């Protein structure tokens, strides 16, 4: 029978003397957490259409004479995850079956509210578990609620190996593999029902992936009739949250619908100069035509705009006296103005249809459409000093004259216009720059006079339209199940740069500073000396057409002592670039490129040994060869259509072995894993210093913007994971989890350097074999005490410890040129090659949840206090700068940048329910 991770749903127990010849089969529904009965659950036998409701003790009975050879149950209970069970009548037998349902209390929704506001500047490196809901996996719960502030990743795998699904649709974007958590921003009631797991596991809708899989199911029929209003106060990324929710329950003629909306906002978050404004709305309905056919629709809309915060070197944190120093803002007319904001606006709609064709056969299908707009803004400039206050040449550490350095230090501490952006100076520079542009817009004798922008705000737009269709055919008979599924996806991605605010200037001229030859500086030779006014495109303008198809076949054998699961998967991905401007450097910049396609395949084998009703051993093994993404194929798509000449494809080998114990007073999970990533292509964009390349490579020798590719980049991830939940009595319970890993680079990759604005190239072997994989602590532990409050509610106090978290490596420090003529026995040699580890972190978190009655109305209150010890010296992340001084060989010339964890912080939420 189907096992759903830690939900060991059918445990054979004897319920007294039962007539062996009875025509009634019996079950009891129990809470998976405290083993209390679940009454008033709506149970539908999908083949026969029979409907019944469990009694107050959780019991239900089915008349066997009205059933076929197989039973398909849909179980929907208030505050529990919907559950679907497929089983043959012969396997059900005459004994009482206990079915354990996973609870999703409002406490989980409150925790989701807390997690979801911790958004990062870079969507590709955001919180992996920011949407995790009521996962049965204790490690996932801890990673989502306790370790997420440090961007912890189970198994240490990059986010590109994770999956996010909704109602059967795979939401990872086609071009970069990113997870679009912004689609659900603030919509916790929509995302609370999900199946979450790590590694390859049988999934009804997809083959699976090496990382974290989260498949959300939102069916309006699963929500009880309810009207709720929520209000929250916090001191984090936003200050306030308000939300409303309505669910109709199952109405006459099988119709159900839900609707709701939220807003979260802050004039300024806990980081100076940051701001936050996020709205959200959802509408969904389900229509059950009969027991065999159901149609569902869901629409989501969650626009967000927020002001970014900057990482910083330790020097700027010390100079400012603030671990939350943010270089992106400055005062304008007495108000704080942030130069970098990000806005996402992505309405999405899902249409699903499910049909039980026969007793043995069912089919699900769906269509998804999303229209997304995203921009990131930043300061830009032309032939002018760098306006960033923390630019390294402006800092005391880069100033050789000690008296000048001392003066700058004093100014940083006393003058906000020195340590922050000086907007008045930028405006004045534009006011003073009166110019006449000859031959404007490529028209001979056309002259434009006015204030030419020296500084301005640009917006990098990344807009896409995507359509997805999937189908899933499932056949089950006795102990055998066969699943066939396919997926078809199309996407059109628009990428362009727009002049957002000219800061008092009349226009800017679209030329590229990093190109020395004036004849080649124009992004479009048909419009040389192009005059750009506000809200017009400049710099680059292109589209990406993407299409992806996949098919999966899976087979499951359900034995009495052993389950076996096999699956095979194929996928094809194709991409085409279309440029809209012709530059003088690359002849293929205008028009459509050839389609660039790659093919991948995967296989999976897993088995479960059901020792008894409480002890299980699971084994999983998988191999994948992934088709390449867009970012692994095209070189500098902003200016050309060239494809990278190396056609490696990522290969994944994954295996894990886990023991589970489940009993009313004790739950144990103990496992070991090994994941091998080979032949990865990793794309990086950065500025190349003018000291690395020789004069023979002139375009690179004077410093360049670089589009680079790592190839032959291999990683090994191995470790052990364990969790324990043990009841102590008197309402107390101990919750413990740990993850101990060894995640390291197992090859010497090659870095292929491509000048963005010329045809110059270079290659370097990067000597980083056996260096650590960055981004997530290798050692993590959590120990919590859970206490059930009298009557209802609970409180938890959790101690957390993380260690061995390493920064992302600068490849330019791990090449032969970086240590030429440096004594191999010197401290300088060791410092150049050393990989920086963040200090270990210890912190306490408190969470309280309490439902109560007031004036006859139902309320729930929750409070989260994180970093209870108010430790403001915890570094939560960082990276080495991709720059190196090849003259002095000083590794501290461009020091690492960090993020600091907020001190004591809170989230208080109150919900009123009718």
PDB file of C-alpha atoms in Angstrom, residues 35 614 661-667:
ATOM      1  CA  UNK A  35      -3.135   9.829  17.888  1.00  0.00           C
ATOM      2  CA  UNK A 614       6.277   0.759  13.478  1.00  0.00           C
ATOM      3  CA  UNK A 661      10.422   4.268  13.761  1.00  0.00           C
ATOM      4  CA  UNK A 662       6.888   5.448  14.492  1.00  0.00           C
ATOM      5  CA  UNK A 663       5.050   4.788  17.740  1.00  0.00           C
ATOM      6  CA  UNK A 664       2.662   6.933  19.809  1.00  0.00           C
ATOM      7  CA  UNK A 665       5.398   8.185  22.146  1.00  0.00           C
ATOM      8  CA  UNK A 666       8.479   8.081  19.932  1.00  0.00           C
ATOM      9  CA  UNK A 667       9.394   8.958  16.366  1.00  0.00           C
TER      10      UNK A 667
END
